[in-house]
Coordinates of C-alpha atoms and ligand atoms in Angstrom, one line a residue:
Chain A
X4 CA 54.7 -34.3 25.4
X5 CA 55.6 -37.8 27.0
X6 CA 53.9 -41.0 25.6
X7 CA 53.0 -41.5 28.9
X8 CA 51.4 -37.9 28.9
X9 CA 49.6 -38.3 25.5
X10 CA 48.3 -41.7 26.7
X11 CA 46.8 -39.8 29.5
X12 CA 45.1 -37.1 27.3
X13 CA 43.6 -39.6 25.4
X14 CA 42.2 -41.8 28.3
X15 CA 41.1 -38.6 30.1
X16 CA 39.5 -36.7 27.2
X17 CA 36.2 -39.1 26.6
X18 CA 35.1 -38.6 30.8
X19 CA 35.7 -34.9 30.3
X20 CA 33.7 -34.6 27.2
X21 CA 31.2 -37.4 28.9
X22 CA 30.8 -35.4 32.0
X23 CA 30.7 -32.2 30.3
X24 CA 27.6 -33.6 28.2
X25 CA 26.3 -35.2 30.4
X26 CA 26.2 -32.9 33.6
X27 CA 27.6 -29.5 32.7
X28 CA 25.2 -29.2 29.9
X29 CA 22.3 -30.4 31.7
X30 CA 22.9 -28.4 34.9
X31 CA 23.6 -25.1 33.0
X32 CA 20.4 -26.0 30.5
X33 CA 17.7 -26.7 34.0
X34 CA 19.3 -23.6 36.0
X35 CA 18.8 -20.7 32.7
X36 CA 15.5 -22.3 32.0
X37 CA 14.4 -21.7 35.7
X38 CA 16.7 -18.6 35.7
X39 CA 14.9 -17.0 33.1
X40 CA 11.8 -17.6 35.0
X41 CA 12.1 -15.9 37.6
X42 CA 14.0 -13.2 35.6
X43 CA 10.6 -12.1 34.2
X44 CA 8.5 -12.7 37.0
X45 CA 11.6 -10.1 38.8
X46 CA 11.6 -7.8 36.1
X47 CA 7.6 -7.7 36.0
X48 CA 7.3 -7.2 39.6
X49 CA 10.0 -4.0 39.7
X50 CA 7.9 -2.4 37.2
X51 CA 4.6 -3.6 39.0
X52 CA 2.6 -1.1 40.5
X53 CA 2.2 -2.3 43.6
X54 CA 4.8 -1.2 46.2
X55 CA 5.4 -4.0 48.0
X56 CA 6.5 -6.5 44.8
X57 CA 9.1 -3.5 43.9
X58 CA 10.4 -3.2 47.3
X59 CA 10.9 -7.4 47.3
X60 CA 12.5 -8.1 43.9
X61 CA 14.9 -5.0 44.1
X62 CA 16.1 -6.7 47.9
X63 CA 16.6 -10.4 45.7
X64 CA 18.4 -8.5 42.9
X65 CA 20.6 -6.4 45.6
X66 CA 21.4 -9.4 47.4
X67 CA 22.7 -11.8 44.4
X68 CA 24.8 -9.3 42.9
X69 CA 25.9 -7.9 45.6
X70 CA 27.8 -11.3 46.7
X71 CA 29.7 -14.1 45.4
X72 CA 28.3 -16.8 43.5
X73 CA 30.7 -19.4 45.3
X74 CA 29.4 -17.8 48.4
X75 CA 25.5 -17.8 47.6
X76 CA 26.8 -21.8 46.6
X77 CA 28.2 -22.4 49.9
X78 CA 25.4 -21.4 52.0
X79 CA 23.3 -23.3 49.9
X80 CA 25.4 -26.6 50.4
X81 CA 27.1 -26.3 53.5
X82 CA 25.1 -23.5 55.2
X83 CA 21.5 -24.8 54.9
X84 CA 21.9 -28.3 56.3
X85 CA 22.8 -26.3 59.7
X86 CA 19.1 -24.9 59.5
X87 CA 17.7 -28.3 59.0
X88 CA 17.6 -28.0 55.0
X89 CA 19.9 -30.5 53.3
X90 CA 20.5 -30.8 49.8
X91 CA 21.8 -32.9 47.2
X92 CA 24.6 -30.5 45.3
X93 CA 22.6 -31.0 41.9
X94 CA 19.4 -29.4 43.5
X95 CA 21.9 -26.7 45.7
X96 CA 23.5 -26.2 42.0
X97 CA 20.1 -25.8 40.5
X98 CA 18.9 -23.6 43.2
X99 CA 22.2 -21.3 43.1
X100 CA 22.6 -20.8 39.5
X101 CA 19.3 -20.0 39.2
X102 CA 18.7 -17.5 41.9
X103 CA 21.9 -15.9 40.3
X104 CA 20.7 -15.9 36.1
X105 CA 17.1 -14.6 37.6
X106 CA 18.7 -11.8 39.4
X107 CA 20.9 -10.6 36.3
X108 CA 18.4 -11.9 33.7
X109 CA 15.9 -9.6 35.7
X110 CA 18.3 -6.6 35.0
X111 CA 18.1 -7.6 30.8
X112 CA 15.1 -8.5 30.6
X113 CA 14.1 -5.1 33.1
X114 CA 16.0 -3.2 30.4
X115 CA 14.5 -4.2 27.3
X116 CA 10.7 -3.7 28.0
X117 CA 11.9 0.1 29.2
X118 CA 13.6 0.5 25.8
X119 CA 10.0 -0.3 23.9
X120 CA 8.9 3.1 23.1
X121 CA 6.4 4.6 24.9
X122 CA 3.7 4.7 21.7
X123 CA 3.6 0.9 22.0
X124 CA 2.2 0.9 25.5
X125 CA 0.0 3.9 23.8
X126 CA -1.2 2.7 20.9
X127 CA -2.1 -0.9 23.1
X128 CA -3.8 0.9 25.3
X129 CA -5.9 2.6 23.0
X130 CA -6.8 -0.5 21.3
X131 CA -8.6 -1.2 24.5
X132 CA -6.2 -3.6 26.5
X133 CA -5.1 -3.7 29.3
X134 CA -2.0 -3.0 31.3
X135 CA -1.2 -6.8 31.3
X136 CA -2.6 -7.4 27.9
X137 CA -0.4 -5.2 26.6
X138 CA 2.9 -6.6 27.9
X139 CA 1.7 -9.9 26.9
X140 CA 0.7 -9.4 23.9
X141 CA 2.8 -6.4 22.4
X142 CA 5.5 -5.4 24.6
X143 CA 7.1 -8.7 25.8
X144 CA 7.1 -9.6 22.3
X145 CA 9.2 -6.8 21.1
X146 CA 11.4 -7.2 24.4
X147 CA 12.3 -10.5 23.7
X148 CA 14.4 -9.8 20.8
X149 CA 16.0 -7.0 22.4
X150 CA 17.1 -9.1 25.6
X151 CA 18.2 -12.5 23.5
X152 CA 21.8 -11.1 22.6
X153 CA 23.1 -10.0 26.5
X154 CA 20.9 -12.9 27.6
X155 CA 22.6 -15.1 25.4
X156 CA 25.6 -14.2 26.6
X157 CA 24.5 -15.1 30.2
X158 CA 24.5 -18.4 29.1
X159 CA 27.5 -18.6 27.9
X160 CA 28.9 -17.2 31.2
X161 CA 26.9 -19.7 33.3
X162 CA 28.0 -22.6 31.5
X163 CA 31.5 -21.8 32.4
X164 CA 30.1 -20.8 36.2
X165 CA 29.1 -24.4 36.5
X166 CA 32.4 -25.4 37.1
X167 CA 32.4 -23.6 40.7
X168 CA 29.3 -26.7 41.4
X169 CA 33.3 -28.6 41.9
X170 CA 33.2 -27.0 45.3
X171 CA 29.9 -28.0 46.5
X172 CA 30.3 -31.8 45.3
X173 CA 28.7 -32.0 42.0
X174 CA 30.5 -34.3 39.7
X175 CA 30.2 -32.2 36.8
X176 CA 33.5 -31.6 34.0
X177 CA 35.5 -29.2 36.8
X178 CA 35.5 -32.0 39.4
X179 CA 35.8 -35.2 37.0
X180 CA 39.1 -33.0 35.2
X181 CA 40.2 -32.3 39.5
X182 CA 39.4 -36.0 40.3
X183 CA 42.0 -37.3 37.0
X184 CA 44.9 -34.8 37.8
X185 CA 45.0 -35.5 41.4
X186 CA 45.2 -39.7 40.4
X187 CA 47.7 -38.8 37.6
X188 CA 49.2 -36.0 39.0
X189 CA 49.4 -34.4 35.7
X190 CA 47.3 -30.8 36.6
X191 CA 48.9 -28.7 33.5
X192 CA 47.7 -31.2 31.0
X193 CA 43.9 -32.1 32.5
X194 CA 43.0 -28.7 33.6
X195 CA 44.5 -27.5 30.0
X196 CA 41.9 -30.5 28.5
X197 CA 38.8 -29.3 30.7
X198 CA 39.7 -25.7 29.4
X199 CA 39.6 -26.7 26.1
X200 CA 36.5 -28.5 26.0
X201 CA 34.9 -25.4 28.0
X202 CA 36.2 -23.3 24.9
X203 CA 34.6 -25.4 22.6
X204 CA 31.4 -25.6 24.3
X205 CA 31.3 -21.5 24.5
X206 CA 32.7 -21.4 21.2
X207 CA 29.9 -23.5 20.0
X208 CA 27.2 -21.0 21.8
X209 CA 28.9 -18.0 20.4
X210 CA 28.4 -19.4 17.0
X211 CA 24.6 -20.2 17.7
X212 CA 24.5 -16.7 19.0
X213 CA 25.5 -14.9 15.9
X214 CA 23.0 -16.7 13.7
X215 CA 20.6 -15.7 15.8
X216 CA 21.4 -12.2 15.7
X217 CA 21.3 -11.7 12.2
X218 CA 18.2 -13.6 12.3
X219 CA 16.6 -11.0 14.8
X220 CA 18.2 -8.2 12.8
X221 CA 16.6 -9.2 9.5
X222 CA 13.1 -9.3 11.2
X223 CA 13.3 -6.3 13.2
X224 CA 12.0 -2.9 12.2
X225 CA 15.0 -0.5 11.0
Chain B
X21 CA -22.8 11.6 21.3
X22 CA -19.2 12.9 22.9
X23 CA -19.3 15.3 25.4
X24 CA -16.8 17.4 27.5
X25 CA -17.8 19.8 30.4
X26 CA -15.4 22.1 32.0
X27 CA -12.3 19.6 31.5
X28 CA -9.0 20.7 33.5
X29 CA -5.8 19.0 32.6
X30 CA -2.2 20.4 34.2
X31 CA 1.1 19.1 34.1
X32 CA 3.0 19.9 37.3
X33 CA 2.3 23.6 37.7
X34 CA 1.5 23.6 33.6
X35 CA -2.4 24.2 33.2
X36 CA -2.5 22.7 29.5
X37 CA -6.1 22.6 29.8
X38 CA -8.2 25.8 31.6
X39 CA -11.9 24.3 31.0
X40 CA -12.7 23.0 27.9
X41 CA -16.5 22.3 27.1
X42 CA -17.8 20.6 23.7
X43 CA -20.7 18.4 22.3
X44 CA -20.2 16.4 18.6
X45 CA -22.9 14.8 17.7
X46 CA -22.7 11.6 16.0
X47 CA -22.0 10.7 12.4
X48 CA -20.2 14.6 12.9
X49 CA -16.8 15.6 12.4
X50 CA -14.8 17.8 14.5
X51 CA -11.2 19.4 13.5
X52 CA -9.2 20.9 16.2
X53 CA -6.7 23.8 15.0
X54 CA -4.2 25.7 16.7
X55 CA -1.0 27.1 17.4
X56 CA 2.1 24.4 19.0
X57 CA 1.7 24.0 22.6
X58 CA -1.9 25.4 22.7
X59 CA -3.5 22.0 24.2
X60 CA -4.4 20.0 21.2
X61 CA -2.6 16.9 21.7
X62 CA -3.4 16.7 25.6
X63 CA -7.3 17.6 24.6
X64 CA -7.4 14.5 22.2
X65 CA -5.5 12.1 24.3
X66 CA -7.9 13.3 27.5
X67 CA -10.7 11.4 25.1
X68 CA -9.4 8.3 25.7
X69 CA -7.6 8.7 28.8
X70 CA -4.3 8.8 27.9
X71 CA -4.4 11.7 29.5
X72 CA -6.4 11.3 32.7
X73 CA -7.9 15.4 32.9
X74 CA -7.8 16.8 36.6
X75 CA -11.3 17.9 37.2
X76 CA -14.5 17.8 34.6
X77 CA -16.8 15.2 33.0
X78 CA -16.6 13.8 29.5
X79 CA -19.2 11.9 27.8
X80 CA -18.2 9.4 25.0
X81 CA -21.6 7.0 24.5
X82 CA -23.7 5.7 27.3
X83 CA -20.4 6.1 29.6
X84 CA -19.8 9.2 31.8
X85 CA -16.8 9.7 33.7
X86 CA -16.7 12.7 36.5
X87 CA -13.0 13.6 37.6
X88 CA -11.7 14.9 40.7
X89 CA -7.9 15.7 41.8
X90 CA -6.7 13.0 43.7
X91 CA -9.5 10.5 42.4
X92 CA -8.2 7.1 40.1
X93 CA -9.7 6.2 37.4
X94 CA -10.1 2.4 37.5
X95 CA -8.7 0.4 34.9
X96 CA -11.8 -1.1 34.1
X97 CA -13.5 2.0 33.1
X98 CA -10.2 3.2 31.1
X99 CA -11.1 0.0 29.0
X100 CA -14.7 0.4 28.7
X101 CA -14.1 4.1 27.5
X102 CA -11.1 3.0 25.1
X103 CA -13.4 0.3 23.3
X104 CA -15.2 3.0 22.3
X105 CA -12.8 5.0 20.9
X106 CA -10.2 4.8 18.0
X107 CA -6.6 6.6 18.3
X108 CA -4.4 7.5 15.0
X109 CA -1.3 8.4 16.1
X110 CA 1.3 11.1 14.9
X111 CA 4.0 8.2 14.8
X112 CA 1.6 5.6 13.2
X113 CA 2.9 3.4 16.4
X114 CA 1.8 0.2 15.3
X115 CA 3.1 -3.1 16.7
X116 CA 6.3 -4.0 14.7
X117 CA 6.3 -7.3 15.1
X118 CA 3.1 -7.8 13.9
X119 CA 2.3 -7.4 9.8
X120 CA -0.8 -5.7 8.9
X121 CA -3.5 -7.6 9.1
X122 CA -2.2 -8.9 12.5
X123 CA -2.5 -5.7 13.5
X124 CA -6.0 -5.2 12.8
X125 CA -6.6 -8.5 14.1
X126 CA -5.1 -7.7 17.4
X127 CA -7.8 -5.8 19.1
X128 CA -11.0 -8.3 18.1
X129 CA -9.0 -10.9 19.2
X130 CA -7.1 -9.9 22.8
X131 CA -9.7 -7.2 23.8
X132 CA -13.3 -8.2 21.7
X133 CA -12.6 -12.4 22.3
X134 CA -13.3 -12.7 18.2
X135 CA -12.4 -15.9 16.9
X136 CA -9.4 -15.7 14.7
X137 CA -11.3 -16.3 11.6
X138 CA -13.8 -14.0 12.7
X139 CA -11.3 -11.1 12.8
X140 CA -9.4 -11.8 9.8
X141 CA -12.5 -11.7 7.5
X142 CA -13.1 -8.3 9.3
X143 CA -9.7 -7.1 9.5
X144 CA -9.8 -8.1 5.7
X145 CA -12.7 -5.9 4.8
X146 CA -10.8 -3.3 6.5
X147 CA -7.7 -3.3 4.7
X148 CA -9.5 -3.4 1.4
X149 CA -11.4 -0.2 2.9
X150 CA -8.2 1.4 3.1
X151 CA -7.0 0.0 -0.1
X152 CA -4.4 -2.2 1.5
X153 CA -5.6 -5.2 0.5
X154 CA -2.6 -6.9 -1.1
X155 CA -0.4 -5.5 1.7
X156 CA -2.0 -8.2 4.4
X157 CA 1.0 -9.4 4.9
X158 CA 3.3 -7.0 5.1
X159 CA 5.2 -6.4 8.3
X160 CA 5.3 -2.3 8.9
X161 CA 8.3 -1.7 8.6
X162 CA 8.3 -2.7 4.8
X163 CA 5.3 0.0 4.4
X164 CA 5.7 3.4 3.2
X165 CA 4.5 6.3 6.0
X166 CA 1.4 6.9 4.1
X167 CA 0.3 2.9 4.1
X168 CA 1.3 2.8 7.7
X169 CA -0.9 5.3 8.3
X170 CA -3.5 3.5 6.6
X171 CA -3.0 0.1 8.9
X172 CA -3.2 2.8 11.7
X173 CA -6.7 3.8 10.4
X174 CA -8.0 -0.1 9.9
X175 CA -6.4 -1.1 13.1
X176 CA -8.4 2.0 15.2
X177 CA -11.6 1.1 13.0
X178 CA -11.3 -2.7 14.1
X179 CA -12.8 -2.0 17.4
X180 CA -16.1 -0.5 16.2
X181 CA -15.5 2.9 17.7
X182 CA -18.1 5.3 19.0
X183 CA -15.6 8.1 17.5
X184 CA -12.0 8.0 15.8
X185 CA -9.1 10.2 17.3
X186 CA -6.6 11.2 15.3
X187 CA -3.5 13.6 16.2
X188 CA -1.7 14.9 13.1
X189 CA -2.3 12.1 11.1
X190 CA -0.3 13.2 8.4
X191 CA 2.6 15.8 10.0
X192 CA 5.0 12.6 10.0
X193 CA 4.3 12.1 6.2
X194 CA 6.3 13.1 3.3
X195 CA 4.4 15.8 1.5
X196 CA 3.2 13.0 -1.4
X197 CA 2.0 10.9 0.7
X198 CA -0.3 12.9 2.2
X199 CA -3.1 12.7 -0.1
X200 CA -3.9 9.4 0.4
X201 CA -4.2 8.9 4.3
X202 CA -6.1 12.7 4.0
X203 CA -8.6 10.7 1.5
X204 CA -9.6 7.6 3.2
X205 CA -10.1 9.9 6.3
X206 CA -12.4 12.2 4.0
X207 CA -14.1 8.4 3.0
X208 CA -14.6 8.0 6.1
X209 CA -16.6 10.8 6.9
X210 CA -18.9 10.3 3.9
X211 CA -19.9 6.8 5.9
X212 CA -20.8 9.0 8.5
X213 CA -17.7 7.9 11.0
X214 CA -17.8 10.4 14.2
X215 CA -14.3 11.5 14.1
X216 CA -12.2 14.3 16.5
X217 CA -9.2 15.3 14.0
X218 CA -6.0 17.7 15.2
X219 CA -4.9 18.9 12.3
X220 CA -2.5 21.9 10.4
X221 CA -4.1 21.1 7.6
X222 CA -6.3 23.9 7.3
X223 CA -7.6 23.2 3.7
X224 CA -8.5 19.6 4.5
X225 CA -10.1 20.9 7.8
X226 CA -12.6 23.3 5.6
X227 CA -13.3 20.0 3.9
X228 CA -14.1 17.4 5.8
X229 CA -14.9 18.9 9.6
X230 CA -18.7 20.1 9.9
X231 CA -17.1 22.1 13.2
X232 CA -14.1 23.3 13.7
X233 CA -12.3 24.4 17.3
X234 CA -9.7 27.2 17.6
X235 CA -7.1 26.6 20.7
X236 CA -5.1 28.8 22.3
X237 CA -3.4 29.1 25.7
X238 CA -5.4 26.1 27.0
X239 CA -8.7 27.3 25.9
X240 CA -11.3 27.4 22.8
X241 CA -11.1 31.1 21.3
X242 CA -13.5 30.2 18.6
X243 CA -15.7 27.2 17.8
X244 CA -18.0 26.5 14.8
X245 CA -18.4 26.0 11.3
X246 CA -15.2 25.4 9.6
X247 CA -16.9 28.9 7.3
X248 CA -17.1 31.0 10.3
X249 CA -13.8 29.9 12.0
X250 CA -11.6 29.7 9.1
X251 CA -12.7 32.4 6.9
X252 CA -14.4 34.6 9.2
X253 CA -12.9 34.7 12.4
X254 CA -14.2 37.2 15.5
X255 CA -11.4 37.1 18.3
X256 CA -7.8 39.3 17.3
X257 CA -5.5 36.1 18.4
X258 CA -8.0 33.8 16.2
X259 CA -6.9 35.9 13.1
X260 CA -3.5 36.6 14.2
X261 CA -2.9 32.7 14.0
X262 CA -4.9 31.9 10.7
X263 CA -3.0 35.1 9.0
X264 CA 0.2 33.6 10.3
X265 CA -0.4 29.9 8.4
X266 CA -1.7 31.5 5.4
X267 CA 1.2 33.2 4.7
X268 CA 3.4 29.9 5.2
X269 CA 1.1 28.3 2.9
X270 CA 1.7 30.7 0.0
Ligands
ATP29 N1 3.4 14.7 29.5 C1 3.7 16.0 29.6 N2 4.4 16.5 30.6 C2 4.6 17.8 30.8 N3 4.2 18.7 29.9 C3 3.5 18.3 28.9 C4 3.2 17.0 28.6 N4 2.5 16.8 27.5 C5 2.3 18.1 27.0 N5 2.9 19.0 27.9 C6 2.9 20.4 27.7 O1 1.6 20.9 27.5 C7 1.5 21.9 26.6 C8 0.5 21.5 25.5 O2 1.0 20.4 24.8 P1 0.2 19.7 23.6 O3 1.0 18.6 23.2 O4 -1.2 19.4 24.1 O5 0.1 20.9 22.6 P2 -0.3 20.9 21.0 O6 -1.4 21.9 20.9 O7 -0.7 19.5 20.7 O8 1.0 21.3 20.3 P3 1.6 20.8 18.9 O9 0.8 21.6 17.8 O10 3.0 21.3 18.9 O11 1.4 19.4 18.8 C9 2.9 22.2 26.0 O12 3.5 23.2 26.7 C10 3.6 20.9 26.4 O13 5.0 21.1 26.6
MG30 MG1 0.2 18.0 19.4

């Protein structure tokens, strides 16, 4: 490396780090938050009993996986002002990422209360509760720790999704690091910078992540 | 007073259940014996509507409920019917992320609207009634089977049943561990609990059950005292089957 070049690193590296912080973080914390939201409420209604709920949430589900994020992101942005609905890209980057982590939360979360054996629902029902009772208070419980591995994972994966918010004109690390390398016209170094500090960042989750599967290991029932 | 009358129960083309009818009167305990696959578990679990039977009417209380094919049973009268009944299951099923006492608190609380110091000072007397007292907070899964079992008992008791179910409440146990579920059940039925037992244990039965019901093939092939049934059986297929377990028991 140059001086010039190391000079570079160095002025660039703070904005990156400040951006990342400041709006990455932020904008992946809001959307799994909301995400995980409507996860439940998704997973809940396809095991409702009432028809019309299933039918619904298995169309939402089908639709978000079944297309791009950077699409579902572009008709959010650039495709809803055209029908009268214009939004800032933080809100169109809220909205999109969490449409996206409810739809695959949905499928975790969906998975985890099936995996609760059937004497649970039993034994809650013969207690004297209630079907909803029951989730609440004995299912949900135990299906919580069984989805907080894969949906901690998710997270990890939408924090490095955020970066495709550079296309619809959110200023979060992606489009600060394309903003630098176009001015310096140094694109190996900056992009190499913003992928470091999106390393560390998922490095960082991973780490949380472990600890907290030992942690629901050494409660859990063997 | 629990009451069945002509119950029906079928799974798919299965008839498990070809017309049961039986009265226990309170403070009386019932054991259910017979061979695997005869209708035993489905009977039980029809009592609290687990099972929901086909066609008949049971009695459990001051509640009645007539079935029909076709016809729902609403949730609300699933509940009213369950708070008056306990179930002990085979797999002790209770909630694992719960320790005991939680447990037993569980149903005063959510279902009963108990305050929570209400329903530990209850579920407390409970455990000591199993003789679980210093296991309070334990979580189940550092329980033996046999204390599990016991939480299983509390936790159906907590509810103030009309009449405790239990299915097998032992076959999941390891052979010394038995004796001490088998003796807070026969506690139980000294304090004059009305209790509906499915059971292989045939001695235990003799004890403890005031009647006893022989199934087979979806149907009662000999009913009364646990003397007449056990020792003195009328019907071919009702000795056939108590030969057969006596001669595993030897
Ligand atoms: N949910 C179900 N779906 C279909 N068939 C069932 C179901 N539950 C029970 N059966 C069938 O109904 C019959 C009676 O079963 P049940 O469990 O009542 O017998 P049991 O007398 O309790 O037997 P065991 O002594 O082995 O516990 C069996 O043939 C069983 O396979
Ligand atoms: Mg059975």
């Amino acid at each position: 490396m140059t001086d010039r070049q190391i000079e570079i690193l160095i002025d660039s590296l703070l904005p990156l780090l400040k951006a990342g912080v400041v709006f990455t973080i932020p904008l992946a914390l809001v959307s799994f938050a909301l995400g995980l939201i409507v996860a439940v409420a998704t997973a809940l209604a396809r095991l409702s009993t009432i028809r019309v709920l299933r039918l619904v949430a298995r169309f939402y589900v089908w639709i978000i996986r079944g297309t791009p994020l950077l699409v579902q992101l572009f008709i959010i942005f650039y495709g809803l002002p055209y029908a009268g609905i214009t939004l800032d890209p933080f809100i169109a980057s809220v909205i999109g990422f969490t449409l996206s982590v409810g739809a695959y939360g949905s499928e975790i979360v969906r998975a985890a209360i099936l995996s609760i054996h059937k004497g649970q629902w039993e034994a809650a029902y013969s207690i004297g509760m209630t079907r909803w009772q029951a989730l609440r208070r004995v299912i949900l419980p135990q299906a919580a720790r069984v989805a907080i591995p894969p949906l901690g994972s998710s997270f990890i994966s939408l924090v490095k999704d955020t970066s495709l918010a550079a296309t619809i004109l959110y200023m979060e690390m992606f489009r600060v690091a394309q903003q630098i390398s176009a001015a310096k016209y140094e694109p190996l170094l900056i992009y190499s910078a913003a992928g470091a500090i999106y390393l560390l960042f998922c490095s960082v989750l991973s780490w949380l992540q472990n600890i907290t599967e030992k942690r629901l290991a050494r409660y859990s029932a063997s | 007073m629990i009451e069945i009358r002509n119950l029906h129960k079928s799974f798919g083309s299965l008839e498990v259940l070809k017309g049961i009818d039986m009265t226990l009167e309170r403070g009386k305990v019932l054991a259910i014996i017979g061979p695997s696959g005869s209708g035993k578990t489905t009977l039980l679990r029809c009592f609290n509507l687990l099972e929901v039977p086909d066609r008949g009417i049971l009695t459990v209380g001051k509640q009645t409920l007539d079935f029909e094919a076709g016809k729902k049973v609403r949730e609300k009268e699933a509940v009213a019917l369950r708070k008056q009944t306990g179930m002990v299951f085979q797999s002790f099923n209770l909630f694992p992320h719960q320790t005991a006492i939680e447990n037993i608190m569980e149903a005063q609380v959510t279902v009963q609207k108990k305050s929570k110091s209400d329903s530990r000072q209850r579920a407390a007397e409970l455990l000591a009634k199993v003789g679980l007292a210093d296991k309070a907070e334990f979580y189940p899964h550092q329980l033996s089977g046999g204390q599990q079992q016991r939480i299983a008992i509390a936790r159906a008791m907590a509810v103030d049943p009309e009449v405790l179910l239990f299915d097998e409440p032992t076959s999941a146990l390891d052979p010394q561990l038995v004796g001490e579920v088998l003796k807070v059940i026969k506690q139980l039925a000294a304090d004059g609990m009305t209790m509906i037992i499915v059971t292989h244990e045939m001695k235990f039965a003799a004890d403890v059950a005031d009647r006893v019901i022989l199934m087979d093939g979806g149907v009662i092939i000999e009913e009364g005292p646990p003397e007449n049934v056990l020792e003195n059986p009328q019907s071919a297929r009702a000795i056939q089957f108590l030969n057969r377990l006596a001669s595993y028991e030897i």
